[in-house]
PDB file of C-alpha atoms in Angstrom:
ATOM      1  CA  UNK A  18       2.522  -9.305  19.495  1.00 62.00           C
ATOM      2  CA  UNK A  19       2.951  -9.069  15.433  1.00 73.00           C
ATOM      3  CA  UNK A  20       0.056 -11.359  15.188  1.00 79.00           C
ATOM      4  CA  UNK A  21      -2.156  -9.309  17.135  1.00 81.00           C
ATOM      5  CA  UNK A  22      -0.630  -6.116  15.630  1.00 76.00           C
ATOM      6  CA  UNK A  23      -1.890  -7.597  12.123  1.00 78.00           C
ATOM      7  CA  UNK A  24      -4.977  -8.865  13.250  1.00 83.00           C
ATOM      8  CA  UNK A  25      -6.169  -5.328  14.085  1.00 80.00           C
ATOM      9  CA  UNK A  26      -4.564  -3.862  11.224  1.00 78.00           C
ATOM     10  CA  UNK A  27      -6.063  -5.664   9.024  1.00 82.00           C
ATOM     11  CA  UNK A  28      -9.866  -4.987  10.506  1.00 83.00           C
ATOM     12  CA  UNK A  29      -9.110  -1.293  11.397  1.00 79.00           C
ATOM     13  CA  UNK A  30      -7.403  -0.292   8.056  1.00 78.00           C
ATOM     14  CA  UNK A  31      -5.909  -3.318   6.268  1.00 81.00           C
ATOM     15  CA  UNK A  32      -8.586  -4.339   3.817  1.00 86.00           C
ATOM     16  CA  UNK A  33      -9.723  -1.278   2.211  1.00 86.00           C
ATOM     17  CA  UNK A  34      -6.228  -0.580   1.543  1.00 83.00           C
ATOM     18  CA  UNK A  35      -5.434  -3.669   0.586  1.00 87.00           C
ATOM     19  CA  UNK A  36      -8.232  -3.440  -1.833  1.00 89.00           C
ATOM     20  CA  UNK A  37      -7.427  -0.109  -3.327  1.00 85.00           C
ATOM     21  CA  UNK A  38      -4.131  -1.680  -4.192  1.00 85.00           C
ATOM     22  CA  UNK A  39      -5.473  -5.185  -5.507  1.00 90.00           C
ATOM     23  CA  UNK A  40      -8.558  -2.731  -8.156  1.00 90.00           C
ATOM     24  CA  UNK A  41      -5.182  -0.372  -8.963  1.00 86.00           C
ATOM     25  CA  UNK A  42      -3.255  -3.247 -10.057  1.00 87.00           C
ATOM     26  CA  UNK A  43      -6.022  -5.494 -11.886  1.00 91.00           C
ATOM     27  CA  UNK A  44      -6.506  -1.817 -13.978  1.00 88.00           C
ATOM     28  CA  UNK A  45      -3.166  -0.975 -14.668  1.00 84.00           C
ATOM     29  CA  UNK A  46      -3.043  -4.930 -16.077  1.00 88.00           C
ATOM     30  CA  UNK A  47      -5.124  -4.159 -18.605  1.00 90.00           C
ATOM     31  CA  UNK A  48      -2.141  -3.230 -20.660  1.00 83.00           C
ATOM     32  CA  UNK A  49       0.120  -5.899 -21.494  1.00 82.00           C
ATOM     33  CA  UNK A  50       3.355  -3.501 -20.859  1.00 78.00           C
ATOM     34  CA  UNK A  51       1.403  -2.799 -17.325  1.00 78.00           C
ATOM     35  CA  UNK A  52       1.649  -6.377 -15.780  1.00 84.00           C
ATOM     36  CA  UNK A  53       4.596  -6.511 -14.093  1.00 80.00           C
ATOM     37  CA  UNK A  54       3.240  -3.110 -12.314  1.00 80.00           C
ATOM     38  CA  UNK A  55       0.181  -4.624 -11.740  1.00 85.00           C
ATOM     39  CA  UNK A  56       2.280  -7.558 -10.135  1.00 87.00           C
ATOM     40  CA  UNK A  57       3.645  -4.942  -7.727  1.00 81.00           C
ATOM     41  CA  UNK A  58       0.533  -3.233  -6.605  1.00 85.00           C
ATOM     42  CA  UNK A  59      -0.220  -6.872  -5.666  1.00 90.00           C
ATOM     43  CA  UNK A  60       2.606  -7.804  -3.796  1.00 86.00           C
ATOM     44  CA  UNK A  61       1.611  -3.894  -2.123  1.00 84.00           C
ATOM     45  CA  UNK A  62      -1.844  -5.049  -1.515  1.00 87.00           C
ATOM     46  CA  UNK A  63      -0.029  -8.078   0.376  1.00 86.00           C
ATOM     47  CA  UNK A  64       2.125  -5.882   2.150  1.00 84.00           C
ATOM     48  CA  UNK A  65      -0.945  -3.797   3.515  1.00 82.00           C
ATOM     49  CA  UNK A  66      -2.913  -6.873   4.477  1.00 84.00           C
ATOM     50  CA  UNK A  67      -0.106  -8.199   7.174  1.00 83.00           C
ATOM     51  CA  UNK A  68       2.702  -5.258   7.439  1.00 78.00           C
ATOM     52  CA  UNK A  69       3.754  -5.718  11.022  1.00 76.00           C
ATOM     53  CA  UNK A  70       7.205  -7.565  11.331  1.00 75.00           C
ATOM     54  CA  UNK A  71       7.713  -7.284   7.270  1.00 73.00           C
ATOM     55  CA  UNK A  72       9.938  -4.756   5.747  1.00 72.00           C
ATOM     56  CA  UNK A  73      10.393  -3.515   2.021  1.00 70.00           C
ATOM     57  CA  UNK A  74      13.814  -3.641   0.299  1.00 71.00           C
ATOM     58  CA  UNK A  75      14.140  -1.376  -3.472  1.00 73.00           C
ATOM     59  CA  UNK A  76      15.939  -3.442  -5.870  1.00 71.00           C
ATOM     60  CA  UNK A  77      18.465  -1.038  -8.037  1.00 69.00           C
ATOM     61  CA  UNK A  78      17.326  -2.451 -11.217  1.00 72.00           C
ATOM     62  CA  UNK A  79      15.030   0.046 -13.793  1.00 67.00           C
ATOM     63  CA  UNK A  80      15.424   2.401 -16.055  1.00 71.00           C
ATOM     64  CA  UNK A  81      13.054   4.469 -18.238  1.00 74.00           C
ATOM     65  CA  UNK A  82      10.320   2.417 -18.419  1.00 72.00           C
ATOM     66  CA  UNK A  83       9.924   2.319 -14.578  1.00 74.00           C
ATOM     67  CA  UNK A  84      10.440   6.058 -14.231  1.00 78.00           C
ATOM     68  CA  UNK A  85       7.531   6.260 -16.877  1.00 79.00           C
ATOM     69  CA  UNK A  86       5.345   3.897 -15.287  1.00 76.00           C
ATOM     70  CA  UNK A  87       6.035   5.394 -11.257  1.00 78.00           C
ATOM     71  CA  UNK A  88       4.854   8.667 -13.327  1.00 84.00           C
ATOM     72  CA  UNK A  89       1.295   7.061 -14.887  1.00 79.00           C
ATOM     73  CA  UNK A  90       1.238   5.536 -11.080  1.00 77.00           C
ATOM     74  CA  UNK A  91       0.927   8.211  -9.644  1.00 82.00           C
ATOM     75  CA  UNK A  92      -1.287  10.272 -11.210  1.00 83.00           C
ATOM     76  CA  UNK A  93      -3.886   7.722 -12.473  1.00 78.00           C
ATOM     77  CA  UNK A  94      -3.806   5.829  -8.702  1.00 77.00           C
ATOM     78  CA  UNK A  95      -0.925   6.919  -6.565  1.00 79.00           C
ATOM     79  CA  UNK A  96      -2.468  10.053  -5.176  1.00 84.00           C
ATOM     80  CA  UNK A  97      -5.761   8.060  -4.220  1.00 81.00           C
ATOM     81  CA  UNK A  98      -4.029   5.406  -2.444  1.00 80.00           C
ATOM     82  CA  UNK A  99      -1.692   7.896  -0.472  1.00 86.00           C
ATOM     83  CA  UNK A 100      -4.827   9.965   0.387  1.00 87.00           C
ATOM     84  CA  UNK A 101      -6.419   7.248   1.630  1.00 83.00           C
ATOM     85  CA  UNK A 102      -3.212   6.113   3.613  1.00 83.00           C
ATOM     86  CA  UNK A 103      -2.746   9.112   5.036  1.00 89.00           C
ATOM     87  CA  UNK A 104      -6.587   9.520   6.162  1.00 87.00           C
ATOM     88  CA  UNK A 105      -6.514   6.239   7.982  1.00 85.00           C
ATOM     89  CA  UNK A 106      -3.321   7.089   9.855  1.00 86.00           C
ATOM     90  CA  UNK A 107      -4.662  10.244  11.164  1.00 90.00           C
ATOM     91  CA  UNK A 108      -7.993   8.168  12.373  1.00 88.00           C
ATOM     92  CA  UNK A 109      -6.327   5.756  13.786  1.00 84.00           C
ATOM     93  CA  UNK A 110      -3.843   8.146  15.688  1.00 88.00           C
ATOM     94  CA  UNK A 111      -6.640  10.032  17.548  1.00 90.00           C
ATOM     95  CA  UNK A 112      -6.357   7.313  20.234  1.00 84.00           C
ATOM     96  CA  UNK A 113      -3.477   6.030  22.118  1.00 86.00           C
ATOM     97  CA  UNK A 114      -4.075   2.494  21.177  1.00 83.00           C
ATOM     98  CA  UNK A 115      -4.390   3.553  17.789  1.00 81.00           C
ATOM     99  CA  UNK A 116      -0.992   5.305  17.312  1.00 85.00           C
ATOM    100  CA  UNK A 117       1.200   2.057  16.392  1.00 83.00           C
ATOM    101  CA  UNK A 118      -1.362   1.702  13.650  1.00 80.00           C
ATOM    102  CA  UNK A 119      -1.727   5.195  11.933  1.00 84.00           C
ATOM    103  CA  UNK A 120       2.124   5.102  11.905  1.00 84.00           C
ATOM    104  CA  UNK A 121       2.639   1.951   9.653  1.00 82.00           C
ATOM    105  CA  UNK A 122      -0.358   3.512   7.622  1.00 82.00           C
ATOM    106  CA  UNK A 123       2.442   6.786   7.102  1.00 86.00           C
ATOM    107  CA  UNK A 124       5.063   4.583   6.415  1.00 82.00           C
ATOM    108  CA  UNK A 125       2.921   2.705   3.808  1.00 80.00           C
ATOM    109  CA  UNK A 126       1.926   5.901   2.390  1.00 82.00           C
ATOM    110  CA  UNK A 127       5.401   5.964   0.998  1.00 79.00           C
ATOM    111  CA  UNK A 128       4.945   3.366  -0.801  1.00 77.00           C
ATOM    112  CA  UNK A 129       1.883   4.518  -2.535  1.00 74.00           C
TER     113      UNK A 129
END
């Protein structure tokens, strides 16, 4: 049932978020000190290609330079992405069918 899950996810929703993440991160790794944050938004735009059946643990590890960076995140490409999250949710959860799918698009937004 993941599989199928996944498969429609990925047609309905999947790829444009997916790619949002994937332009987000190859910007932000135009910085050398932004690479290992544009790793992340890759692993993300993973994560929003296939989500059904995969969860997302936060390591404890950080400090000020990750506070800094969730801050230039979020305003330079945060808010887009979690618009555009929350957008396809509320698409896909005008039909019954759809409702699975506009929830994991909400609990991606999170992430965003």
């Amino acid at each position: 049932m993941r599989t199928i899950g996944n498969i429609l996810w990925l047609l309905l929703a999947g790829i444009w978020l997916a790619i949002s993440y994937a332009v987000s991160g190859l910007l932000i790794c135009i910085t050398i000190i932004g690479i290992p944050f544009g790793i992340q938004a890759f692993k993300l735009a993973v994560l929003s290609l296939w989500p059904f059946g995969r969860s997302v643990v936060r390591s404890p590890e950080g400090g000020c330079l990750e506070v800094g960076f969730n801050i230039l995140w979020l305003v330079l490409f945060g808010w887009g992405i979690f618009l555009g999250h929350i957008v396809a949710g509320l698409l896909l959860c005008i039909t019954i069918i759809g409702i699975p799918f506009g929830i994991q698009a909400f609990k991606l937004s999170v992430l965003a």
